Amino acid sequence: MADINSKLEIGVTTGPIRGSKKVHVGNRRVAMREISLEPSSGEPPVRVYDTSGPYTDPNATIDIQAGLPSLRREWIMGRGDVEEYDARLVKPEDNGQLGPDRSGGVPAFPNVVQRPLRAKAGQNVSQMHYARRGIITPEMEYVAERENLGREFVRREIEGNSWGAAIPEYVTPEFVRDEVARGRAIIPSNINHPESEPMAIGRNFLVKINANIGNSAVASDVAAEVDKMVWSIRWGADTVMDLSTGRNIHDTREWIIRNSPVPIGTVPIYQALEKVGGIAEELTWEIFRDTLIEQAEQGVDYFTIHAGVRLPYVPLAAKRMTGIVSRGGSIMAKWCLAHHKESFLYERFDDITEIMKAYDIAYSLGDGLRPGSIYDANDEAQFAELYTLGELTKRAWEQDVQVMIEGPGHVPMHKIKENMDKQLEACGEAPFYTLGPLVTDIAPGYDHITSGIGAAQIGWYGTAMLCYVTPKEHLGLPDRDDVKVGVVTYKLAAHAADLAKGHPAAQVRDDALSKARFEFRWRDQFNLSLDPDTAEQYHDQTLPAEGAKTAHFCSMCGPKFCSMKISQEVREFAAKQNQPSDRFLAADASAEDAEKGMAEMSKVFKETGSELYMGAGDREHD
Amino acid sequence: MADINSKLEIGVTTGPIRGSKKVHVGNRRVAMREISLEPSSGEPPVRVYDTSGPYTDPNATIDIQAGLPSLRREWIMGRGDVEEYDARLVKPEDNGQLGPDRSGGVPAFPNVVQRPLRAKAGQNVSQMHYARRGIITPEMEYVAERENLGREFVRREIEGNSWGAAIPEYVTPEFVRDEVARGRAIIPSNINHPESEPMAIGRNFLVKINANIGNSAVASDVAAEVDKMVWSIRWGADTVMDLSTGRNIHDTREWIIRNSPVPIGTVPIYQALEKVGGIAEELTWEIFRDTLIEQAEQGVDYFTIHAGVRLPYVPLAAKRMTGIVSRGGSIMAKWCLAHHKESFLYERFDDITEIMKAYDIAYSLGDGLRPGSIYDANDEAQFAELYTLGELTKRAWEQDVQVMIEGPGHVPMHKIKENMDKQLEACGEAPFYTLGPLVTDIAPGYDHITSGIGAAQIGWYGTAMLCYVTPKEHLGLPDRDDVKVGVVTYKLAAHAADLAKGHPAAQVRDDALSKARFEFRWRDQFNLSLDPDTAEQYHDQTLPAEGAKTAHFCSMCGPKFCSMKISQEVREFAAKQNQPSDRFLAADASAEDAEKGMAEMSKVFKETGSELYMGAGDREHD
C-alpha cells in the first residue's frame, strides 16, 4: 500500500503502484505506467494504460488545495476561439437546502476560477467540430499515443471477434480525428477542465470504465469523495461521475474537478431538483438551464441528460415489475405526468446543445427507462426511449456536439446482444455506455460480479465504456474498499472484452503474466496483476517466507506435485527426444513457425502412420 | 451467521440459513429450502434448490463422529444386485509417506464400514445400466422432484436461448431415466456412499457447481477440510472434490465422505503418486488399480481419470507458453515420456471401467492438456485430447458406465463457444464439466471473477457443471471465506446460465427478489439473496437502525430522491389518468394481457395520432 499523503487536510493516496514507475511518452508526454520485470527473465518492461494522473508520480507535488496543473490550458487558448468572462455568482441553493447537513459543511475550494472560459460568439469549441473541419487537436494526438500502448510488444498475429468494429493495427492521430468526426468516439474535454488528460470513448478504442462517487443526503463528506476519486483512478477508472445529492453539491464538485486528471460526468437534474426543494413538479427550464451553466463553468466534461423520457412512454413503464429505477428518469416521468406535458428536456434539446458546444461538454444521453430487473429487460418502454435517443443523437450531431448513449441495467445473458445491436442501429454507432448489465437479480452483495459478467459480454459486443457496480449496489453507499473492488472488477471485464475483440495490445499483459507464472517469477506475477497488493497478500497468507517468492512451487500443491515444475521437466525431456517439434520448444516461437511445425508434424504422423500417432492423426480429419 | 456446533471435536456450521426453513417434498421426501416472505406481500414462500443436507435441518442431530444417515442404503439393497465383502486392508502408504506431517496426524474415522458393497459377479450397478434397461430408480425419482423446483410458481411464458438443449416444461422420472440412458446426464452415486442425496449433472437440468477442498503437503488439516465441505454445501456446492495430497489422504477422505450429503469426486492419481514417493515414473497399473479399489470402497462418487494424455500429444504441449498445468496431466505426461510408452490409463481403460461399474462410480474424464493461459487456449494439444476423451466416452458407454468430460481452464471470450461445440460433437453430449474458464490472466486475487465471467457463458452454452475458482487461485490454498466467495460466485454464474437457457424455474427467484426490492421489503430482499448475511450486513453499514429495514428509501439516494418511491407515485398517478394501460398496471398482469394491452395502446396512438403519442407511434415503424 502506498502512503496517505498526511500533510493535506484532505488525505489521498499517492506514490507509485508497486513494481512500476511513471513514464511520459511521445511529444505530447503521454503518461503511462511501466512495470519492470526480473532481469533474469530477459523480458522488456511492460507498459500499461495509466489513468492515475500525477498522484502516482513521485516527481509531482500534490496540493489538493491548489488543484492539479492545467495540462490543456495552452492547447485551448492556442486555438483562439475562447474568451474569459465573469463567472456566474454562486447562489446558496447551489449547495442545496434539504435535510440536515451531516457533513459539517464543506469549505469552498480555495482556488476557484473566477473567470471561466466559453466559446466566443458564433464559435463551436467541441472536439467533434474541429474533427469535422479536418483539424487534428493536441487532444487527439494525446489519445492516439495513449491507445497505441504496447503494440510494439505484440508477440503474434492477433485473433479476435470484434463483431464488426474497425480496430486499427496502429492508432494514428488521423484515425482518432476520423472516429470523432463521424461520432463513433468522443473525447470528453470541457474547456474549463484543463487538468484532464485526454482519453477517448469509442468502440474502436480500448474499452473504458467509469466509477461513480458522490455525497448523498444521508451520508458521506467531501474529503471522503475526493479521496475516493483519487483512489478509483489509481486502480483504473477512466472517468468519474459525481452523483452527489443533498447538501454541498456545488463545492464538493469543485474540489473533485480541480483535482481530477480524468473527465468528470454529472447528472445536472439532481442538483436542479435540490434547488426546488426536491419537488419534481416545480422544476423549470430556467432552473435547469442555470444549473447547466453553473456546472459548465466548473468544468464538468459530460452531462447525463434524460431527454428520452417522453410523456407517451411513461404509461409503458407503469406496468413493469420494477417501474422506473433511474433517478433522473423517475424525476422527469413525474414532471411529465404532473404537467401532462412533454419533457422540457426533449422540447429544449437544441437549446441544451447550444450550451454544450460553447464549453465542449459531451452528452451522455441517459436511459431513464432502463429496466430495473431481469423481468423488465428489453421491454417496450426501454426500446421506445432508445430510438428517441437515436433521434436526439442526430440532432446533437447537427451542431457537432459529442454524444454517448447510456444503456442498461438488468439484462439476462440471452438478451444482452439485442441491446448492443439496437443501439448501433438506432444511434448511428455513437459510443454505448452501459451500467453492467446485471445478469441476475439474486445476488445483492455480489452485484459487482453479476454485473461484471454482463459488462464483459456487452463490452465485447461493442460497448465503449462500462459503468462500474460495487458490492454495495442496491444496499448502500460504497466505501473506499468497495470502490477498489468495483474498479478492479470492471477493469478485468473491460480487458477481457479487449482480448475477445482482438485489440492488438491487449494480450501483451496476459502473456507477460502467464510467462512469469510458468517461470515462477512470483514478484513479476504480482506486479503485472491489476492489484499487486492483494495478489501478494493472498500468496503470503500461506507462504509468508521471502524464499517462497522465488520458490518453484506454491501452497496449492506443494514442492512434489507442482504441475508447472513437472511440465518444465517434460519440456526439457521432450527437447532431448528427436521429435519434429524440437525446434518449436522455445516459448517465443512465432505463430508462423508453430504452424509450419504443426503441418510438418502431421506429415510425419501420416508417413510413419505408427500406432503411437494415430490419435494425433485422427485429428487431421476434424 | 449460524452457530458453530461446539460439542463436536470437528466444528461445522449448522442451523438454517436465515429466513428459510427445510422442507421435504414428494414421496421421496426431497429436501428443499423454503424462504417465507413478509405476510404484507401476499406472496407465497419461495422454494430454492438445497444442497446443504441435514446440517441446515434443526430437527436433525449432527454427529461428525458417526457420519450422516444412509438415505440410499435401502434403495441399493432393494435392487438385490450387490453383495457385502471384506474391505481391502488399509496400508500405511494409503496415508502418504512424504514430507513432515504438519497436521499432527489424522485419527481414523471411528465408524468405518468394514464390509463395503460391490456388484455381484456379472452385475452392473450403474444408474446408466438401470436406465438403459428401462428401470426408473428411486435416485431418478428424487432427481426429478428436485429439478422441478418452483415450476408451479412461474409467472409467465419462459424465454431463453438454450443453444439446442432440450429442457422440458416439467421433469418426469421418465425424462431423467431417458437422459441418463443416452448419456446426456449422470447421477454420481457410488453404492458405498449411501449418505448422498441424488442429483443430476446434465445439459437439460439446472447448471451445477463443484467446490474443491483438500489437504496439501504444506497446509491444512482434516477438521478444516470437513468444515470447508459442510460450509461449501451450505452456500450451494452441488458436488465436492477432495483434492488432498501429502499425508493422511485416506483418513481425511473417509471423514469427508461419511459426512457428505453431496457426491464426492477425487483424482486417484494424486494418491497413487504419494504411494510411489512422488516419482511419476514409478507409477504402475497395479498401484493405480489398488488405489481405485481403495477409494471405491470408501464411496467416492466420481473419479477424474486423465486417460486422454497420450504419448503423441505430449510434444504438442511442449511448445506452449505454459505447458501442462493439470497436475494429473503433467504426471502422466512425465510417465509417458520416461517410459516412451502409451499411457497405462489409456491402455487399461476398459479394465478401469470394469471397476467403475461394480460400484457405480462415474468417470470425470480429465483434461490433462487444458490450456494454462490465454495464449494456449484452444490449441492442438487441447483438442487432440478432447477427441480422445470422446472416443473413451463411447468405450465407457459400451459398459453402461456414466461419464462426464472435464474442460478448460483459460479461454478468452471469443474462443469459449468453440470449446462447447467441439465437446458436444466429440463426446456425444456427455455432460461437460469446466474449470471456469478464466477470460483473462491479469487479475490474480480476482480469479473467481475472471473465471465466473467465462463460467456463466459456457454454462449458458451447455456446460452441465462449473468447477469453482476462489480468489486464492494461482496464489494459495482457499480458506473458509474464500470457499464461500467461490461458491456464491459460481452459484450466481450457474443461475445466470439457467436464466439465459430459459430454465422454467430459474426466474421465479429473480422475480420474487425484484418485487421485494421495488416494494422496499428489505428483509425479503436479504433472505431471497444467495448470501443473506452479507446483504444485510452491507445494508446496515450505512443504515443500521431497525427502522431502515422497512424504510421506503436507502442510503444510496436518501428519502427525497428514491427513484423506486417516485416510480410508485408515477404508477399511482398513471393509474388515475385514463390511459388504456390502466388495466395492466398490476405487476402480476400476464404476458398475454400485457401484449393485448400494447396492441390496443398502439391502436389508440394511431387513431388519435395526437402529437403526444408521436414518439410511441414512430416506434411502430422500427
PDB file of N, CA, C and O in Angstrom, chain A residues 476-518:
ATOM      1  N   GLY A 476     -26.207  -0.019  -0.238  1.00  0.00           N
ATOM      2  CA  GLY A 476     -25.677   1.134   0.477  1.00  0.00           C
ATOM      3  C   GLY A 476     -24.657   1.879  -0.350  1.00  0.00           C
ATOM      4  O   GLY A 476     -24.411   1.545  -1.511  1.00  0.00           O
ATOM      5  N   LEU A 477     -24.054   2.914   0.269  1.00  0.00           N
ATOM      6  CA  LEU A 477     -23.043   3.705  -0.430  1.00  0.00           C
ATOM      7  C   LEU A 477     -21.693   2.994  -0.367  1.00  0.00           C
ATOM      8  O   LEU A 477     -21.300   2.518   0.700  1.00  0.00           O
ATOM      9  N   PRO A 478     -20.970   2.907  -1.483  1.00  0.00           N
ATOM     10  CA  PRO A 478     -19.674   2.231  -1.475  1.00  0.00           C
ATOM     11  C   PRO A 478     -18.650   2.977  -0.627  1.00  0.00           C
ATOM     12  O   PRO A 478     -18.612   4.214  -0.639  1.00  0.00           O
ATOM     13  N   ASP A 479     -17.870   2.245   0.124  1.00  0.00           N
ATOM     14  CA  ASP A 479     -16.742   2.874   0.826  1.00  0.00           C
ATOM     15  C   ASP A 479     -15.494   2.675  -0.049  1.00  0.00           C
ATOM     16  O   ASP A 479     -15.573   2.154  -1.159  1.00  0.00           O
ATOM     17  N   ARG A 480     -14.375   3.063   0.501  1.00  0.00           N
ATOM     18  CA  ARG A 480     -13.111   3.019  -0.224  1.00  0.00           C
ATOM     19  C   ARG A 480     -12.826   1.606  -0.773  1.00  0.00           C
ATOM     20  O   ARG A 480     -12.470   1.424  -1.925  1.00  0.00           O
ATOM     21  N   ASP A 481     -13.018   0.589   0.081  1.00  0.00           N
ATOM     22  CA  ASP A 481     -12.736  -0.778  -0.350  1.00  0.00           C
ATOM     23  C   ASP A 481     -13.687  -1.209  -1.463  1.00  0.00           C
ATOM     24  O   ASP A 481     -13.278  -1.869  -2.421  1.00  0.00           O
ATOM     25  N   ASP A 482     -14.961  -0.818  -1.337  1.00  0.00           N
ATOM     26  CA  ASP A 482     -15.933  -1.174  -2.379  1.00  0.00           C
ATOM     27  C   ASP A 482     -15.542  -0.546  -3.704  1.00  0.00           C
ATOM     28  O   ASP A 482     -15.661  -1.163  -4.764  1.00  0.00           O
ATOM     29  N   VAL A 483     -15.086   0.712  -3.644  1.00  0.00           N
ATOM     30  CA  VAL A 483     -14.682   1.414  -4.866  1.00  0.00           C
ATOM     31  C   VAL A 483     -13.552   0.642  -5.551  1.00  0.00           C
ATOM     32  O   VAL A 483     -13.599   0.386  -6.757  1.00  0.00           O
ATOM     33  N   LYS A 484     -12.573   0.193  -4.771  1.00  0.00           N
ATOM     34  CA  LYS A 484     -11.451  -0.540  -5.366  1.00  0.00           C
ATOM     35  C   LYS A 484     -11.923  -1.857  -5.988  1.00  0.00           C
ATOM     36  O   LYS A 484     -11.587  -2.167  -7.133  1.00  0.00           O
ATOM     37  N   VAL A 485     -12.733  -2.601  -5.263  1.00  0.00           N
ATOM     38  CA  VAL A 485     -13.230  -3.878  -5.789  1.00  0.00           C
ATOM     39  C   VAL A 485     -14.040  -3.652  -7.068  1.00  0.00           C
ATOM     40  O   VAL A 485     -13.890  -4.370  -8.059  1.00  0.00           O
ATOM     41  N   GLY A 486     -14.865  -2.595  -7.049  1.00  0.00           N
ATOM     42  CA  GLY A 486     -15.661  -2.291  -8.241  1.00  0.00           C
ATOM     43  C   GLY A 486     -14.782  -1.945  -9.433  1.00  0.00           C
ATOM     44  O   GLY A 486     -14.991  -2.442 -10.540  1.00  0.00           O
ATOM     45  N   VAL A 487     -13.775  -1.101  -9.192  1.00  0.00           N
ATOM     46  CA  VAL A 487     -12.898  -0.675 -10.287  1.00  0.00           C
ATOM     47  C   VAL A 487     -12.106  -1.865 -10.838  1.00  0.00           C
ATOM     48  O   VAL A 487     -12.071  -2.086 -12.053  1.00  0.00           O
ATOM     49  N   VAL A 488     -11.502  -2.663  -9.964  1.00  0.00           N
ATOM     50  CA  VAL A 488     -10.688  -3.788 -10.440  1.00  0.00           C
ATOM     51  C   VAL A 488     -11.565  -4.797 -11.193  1.00  0.00           C
ATOM     52  O   VAL A 488     -11.187  -5.291 -12.250  1.00  0.00           O
ATOM     53  N   THR A 489     -12.765  -5.039 -10.672  1.00  0.00           N
ATOM     54  CA  THR A 489     -13.683  -5.960 -11.347  1.00  0.00           C
ATOM     55  C   THR A 489     -14.004  -5.472 -12.754  1.00  0.00           C
ATOM     56  O   THR A 489     -13.962  -6.238 -13.718  1.00  0.00           O
ATOM     57  N   TYR A 490     -14.262  -4.185 -12.883  1.00  0.00           N
ATOM     58  CA  TYR A 490     -14.613  -3.647 -14.203  1.00  0.00           C
ATOM     59  C   TYR A 490     -13.403  -3.546 -15.119  1.00  0.00           C
ATOM     60  O   TYR A 490     -13.505  -3.712 -16.332  1.00  0.00           O
ATOM     61  N   LYS A 491     -12.232  -3.302 -14.518  1.00  0.00           N
ATOM     62  CA  LYS A 491     -11.002  -3.263 -15.305  1.00  0.00           C
ATOM     63  C   LYS A 491     -10.762  -4.633 -15.945  1.00  0.00           C
ATOM     64  O   LYS A 491     -10.408  -4.732 -17.118  1.00  0.00           O
ATOM     65  N   LEU A 492     -10.972  -5.688 -15.172  1.00  0.00           N
ATOM     66  CA  LEU A 492     -10.726  -7.025 -15.744  1.00  0.00           C
ATOM     67  C   LEU A 492     -11.802  -7.379 -16.765  1.00  0.00           C
ATOM     68  O   LEU A 492     -11.519  -8.049 -17.768  1.00  0.00           O
ATOM     69  N   ALA A 493     -13.037  -6.899 -16.535  1.00  0.00           N
ATOM     70  CA  ALA A 493     -14.108  -7.159 -17.509  1.00  0.00           C
ATOM     71  C   ALA A 493     -13.807  -6.431 -18.817  1.00  0.00           C
ATOM     72  O   ALA A 493     -13.935  -6.996 -19.912  1.00  0.00           O
ATOM     73  N   ALA A 494     -13.375  -5.170 -18.712  1.00  0.00           N
ATOM     74  CA  ALA A 494     -13.055  -4.376 -19.903  1.00  0.00           C
ATOM     75  C   ALA A 494     -11.877  -5.006 -20.650  1.00  0.00           C
ATOM     76  O   ALA A 494     -11.876  -5.100 -21.879  1.00  0.00           O
ATOM     77  N   HIS A 495     -10.893  -5.485 -19.887  1.00  0.00           N
ATOM     78  CA  HIS A 495      -9.730  -6.106 -20.520  1.00  0.00           C
ATOM     79  C   HIS A 495     -10.123  -7.414 -21.214  1.00  0.00           C
ATOM     80  O   HIS A 495      -9.661  -7.700 -22.323  1.00  0.00           O
ATOM     81  N   ALA A 496     -10.991  -8.187 -20.578  1.00  0.00           N
ATOM     82  CA  ALA A 496     -11.471  -9.429 -21.203  1.00  0.00           C
ATOM     83  C   ALA A 496     -12.170  -9.108 -22.523  1.00  0.00           C
ATOM     84  O   ALA A 496     -12.020  -9.841 -23.510  1.00  0.00           O
ATOM     85  N   ALA A 497     -12.904  -7.994 -22.549  1.00  0.00           N
ATOM     86  CA  ALA A 497     -13.579  -7.572 -23.777  1.00  0.00           C
ATOM     87  C   ALA A 497     -12.551  -7.181 -24.841  1.00  0.00           C
ATOM     88  O   ALA A 497     -12.663  -7.577 -26.001  1.00  0.00           O
ATOM     89  N   ASP A 498     -11.522  -6.427 -24.450  1.00  0.00           N
ATOM     90  CA  ASP A 498     -10.468  -6.039 -25.405  1.00  0.00           C
ATOM     91  C   ASP A 498      -9.799  -7.273 -26.004  1.00  0.00           C
ATOM     92  O   ASP A 498      -9.540  -7.342 -27.199  1.00  0.00           O
ATOM     93  N   LEU A 499      -9.518  -8.259 -25.155  1.00  0.00           N
ATOM     94  CA  LEU A 499      -8.910  -9.513 -25.623  1.00  0.00           C
ATOM     95  C   LEU A 499      -9.796 -10.181 -26.661  1.00  0.00           C
ATOM     96  O   LEU A 499      -9.329 -10.586 -27.728  1.00  0.00           O
ATOM     97  N   ALA A 500     -11.084 -10.288 -26.340  1.00  0.00           N
ATOM     98  CA  ALA A 500     -12.015 -11.002 -27.220  1.00  0.00           C
ATOM     99  C   ALA A 500     -12.239 -10.246 -28.526  1.00  0.00           C
ATOM    100  O   ALA A 500     -12.445 -10.848 -29.578  1.00  0.00           O
ATOM    101  N   LYS A 501     -12.153  -8.907 -28.463  1.00  0.00           N
ATOM    102  CA  LYS A 501     -12.309  -8.089 -29.669  1.00  0.00           C
ATOM    103  C   LYS A 501     -11.064  -8.177 -30.543  1.00  0.00           C
ATOM    104  O   LYS A 501     -11.090  -7.812 -31.709  1.00  0.00           O
ATOM    105  N   GLY A 502      -9.967  -8.629 -29.942  1.00  0.00           N
ATOM    106  CA  GLY A 502      -8.723  -8.724 -30.695  1.00  0.00           C
ATOM    107  C   GLY A 502      -7.945  -7.422 -30.699  1.00  0.00           C
ATOM    108  O   GLY A 502      -7.224  -7.110 -31.649  1.00  0.00           O
ATOM    109  N   HIS A 503      -8.056  -6.639 -29.626  1.00  0.00           N
ATOM    110  CA  HIS A 503      -7.280  -5.399 -29.548  1.00  0.00           C
ATOM    111  C   HIS A 503      -5.788  -5.761 -29.578  1.00  0.00           C
ATOM    112  O   HIS A 503      -5.318  -6.560 -28.779  1.00  0.00           O
ATOM    113  N   PRO A 504      -5.046  -5.157 -30.534  1.00  0.00           N
ATOM    114  CA  PRO A 504      -3.650  -5.578 -30.730  1.00  0.00           C
ATOM    115  C   PRO A 504      -2.795  -5.580 -29.468  1.00  0.00           C
ATOM    116  O   PRO A 504      -1.931  -6.433 -29.301  1.00  0.00           O
ATOM    117  N   ALA A 505      -3.028  -4.647 -28.554  1.00  0.00           N
ATOM    118  CA  ALA A 505      -2.126  -4.557 -27.402  1.00  0.00           C
ATOM    119  C   ALA A 505      -2.609  -5.363 -26.203  1.00  0.00           C
ATOM    120  O   ALA A 505      -1.859  -5.585 -25.261  1.00  0.00           O
ATOM    121  N   ALA A 506      -3.853  -5.805 -26.255  1.00  0.00           N
ATOM    122  CA  ALA A 506      -4.450  -6.367 -25.038  1.00  0.00           C
ATOM    123  C   ALA A 506      -3.717  -7.589 -24.503  1.00  0.00           C
ATOM    124  O   ALA A 506      -3.520  -7.732 -23.302  1.00  0.00           O
ATOM    125  N   GLN A 507      -3.272  -8.469 -25.415  1.00  0.00           N
ATOM    126  CA  GLN A 507      -2.746  -9.740 -24.914  1.00  0.00           C
ATOM    127  C   GLN A 507      -1.322  -9.655 -24.367  1.00  0.00           C
ATOM    128  O   GLN A 507      -0.851 -10.562 -23.688  1.00  0.00           O
ATOM    129  N   VAL A 508      -0.661  -8.542 -24.635  1.00  0.00           N
ATOM    130  CA  VAL A 508       0.729  -8.402 -24.172  1.00  0.00           C
ATOM    131  C   VAL A 508       0.833  -8.639 -22.672  1.00  0.00           C
ATOM    132  O   VAL A 508       1.685  -9.391 -22.188  1.00  0.00           O
ATOM    133  N   ARG A 509      -0.081  -8.024 -21.920  1.00  0.00           N
ATOM    134  CA  ARG A 509      -0.013  -8.130 -20.459  1.00  0.00           C
ATOM    135  C   ARG A 509      -0.355  -9.552 -19.981  1.00  0.00           C
ATOM    136  O   ARG A 509       0.309 -10.074 -19.084  1.00  0.00           O
ATOM    137  N   ASP A 510      -1.360 -10.169 -20.614  1.00  0.00           N
ATOM    138  CA  ASP A 510      -1.692 -11.556 -20.251  1.00  0.00           C
ATOM    139  C   ASP A 510      -0.493 -12.466 -20.481  1.00  0.00           C
ATOM    140  O   ASP A 510      -0.154 -13.294 -19.634  1.00  0.00           O
ATOM    141  N   ASP A 511       0.136 -12.292 -21.647  1.00  0.00           N
ATOM    142  CA  ASP A 511       1.271 -13.160 -21.981  1.00  0.00           C
ATOM    143  C   ASP A 511       2.418 -12.964 -20.987  1.00  0.00           C
ATOM    144  O   ASP A 511       3.019 -13.927 -20.521  1.00  0.00           O
ATOM    145  N   ALA A 512       2.681 -11.708 -20.653  1.00  0.00           N
ATOM    146  CA  ALA A 512       3.780 -11.432 -19.712  1.00  0.00           C
ATOM    147  C   ALA A 512       3.499 -12.078 -18.360  1.00  0.00           C
ATOM    148  O   ALA A 512       4.378 -12.700 -17.753  1.00  0.00           O
ATOM    149  N   LEU A 513       2.249 -11.971 -17.902  1.00  0.00           N
ATOM    150  CA  LEU A 513       1.920 -12.540 -16.594  1.00  0.00           C
ATOM    151  C   LEU A 513       1.939 -14.071 -16.655  1.00  0.00           C
ATOM    152  O   LEU A 513       2.484 -14.735 -15.761  1.00  0.00           O
ATOM    153  N   SER A 514       1.399 -14.636 -17.721  1.00  0.00           N
ATOM    154  CA  SER A 514       1.382 -16.099 -17.844  1.00  0.00           C
ATOM    155  C   SER A 514       2.801 -16.657 -17.848  1.00  0.00           C
ATOM    156  O   SER A 514       3.093 -17.663 -17.199  1.00  0.00           O
ATOM    157  N   LYS A 515       3.677 -15.980 -18.582  1.00  0.00           N
ATOM    158  CA  LYS A 515       5.068 -16.431 -18.672  1.00  0.00           C
ATOM    159  C   LYS A 515       5.726 -16.344 -17.298  1.00  0.00           C
ATOM    160  O   LYS A 515       6.413 -17.265 -16.857  1.00  0.00           O
ATOM    161  N   ALA A 516       5.490 -15.233 -16.593  1.00  0.00           N
ATOM    162  CA  ALA A 516       6.040 -15.066 -15.241  1.00  0.00           C
ATOM    163  C   ALA A 516       5.536 -16.187 -14.332  1.00  0.00           C
ATOM    164  O   ALA A 516       6.298 -16.760 -13.547  1.00  0.00           O
ATOM    165  N   ARG A 517       4.261 -16.526 -14.476  1.00  0.00           N
ATOM    166  CA  ARG A 517       3.667 -17.576 -13.644  1.00  0.00           C
ATOM    167  C   ARG A 517       4.349 -18.911 -13.918  1.00  0.00           C
ATOM    168  O   ARG A 517       4.736 -19.628 -13.001  1.00  0.00           O
ATOM    169  N   PHE A 518       4.529 -19.214 -15.203  1.00  0.00           N
ATOM    170  CA  PHE A 518       5.121 -20.502 -15.581  1.00  0.00           C
ATOM    171  C   PHE A 518       6.576 -20.595 -15.129  1.00  0.00           C
ATOM    172  O   PHE A 518       7.071 -21.658 -14.790  1.00  0.00           O
TER     173      PHE A 518
END
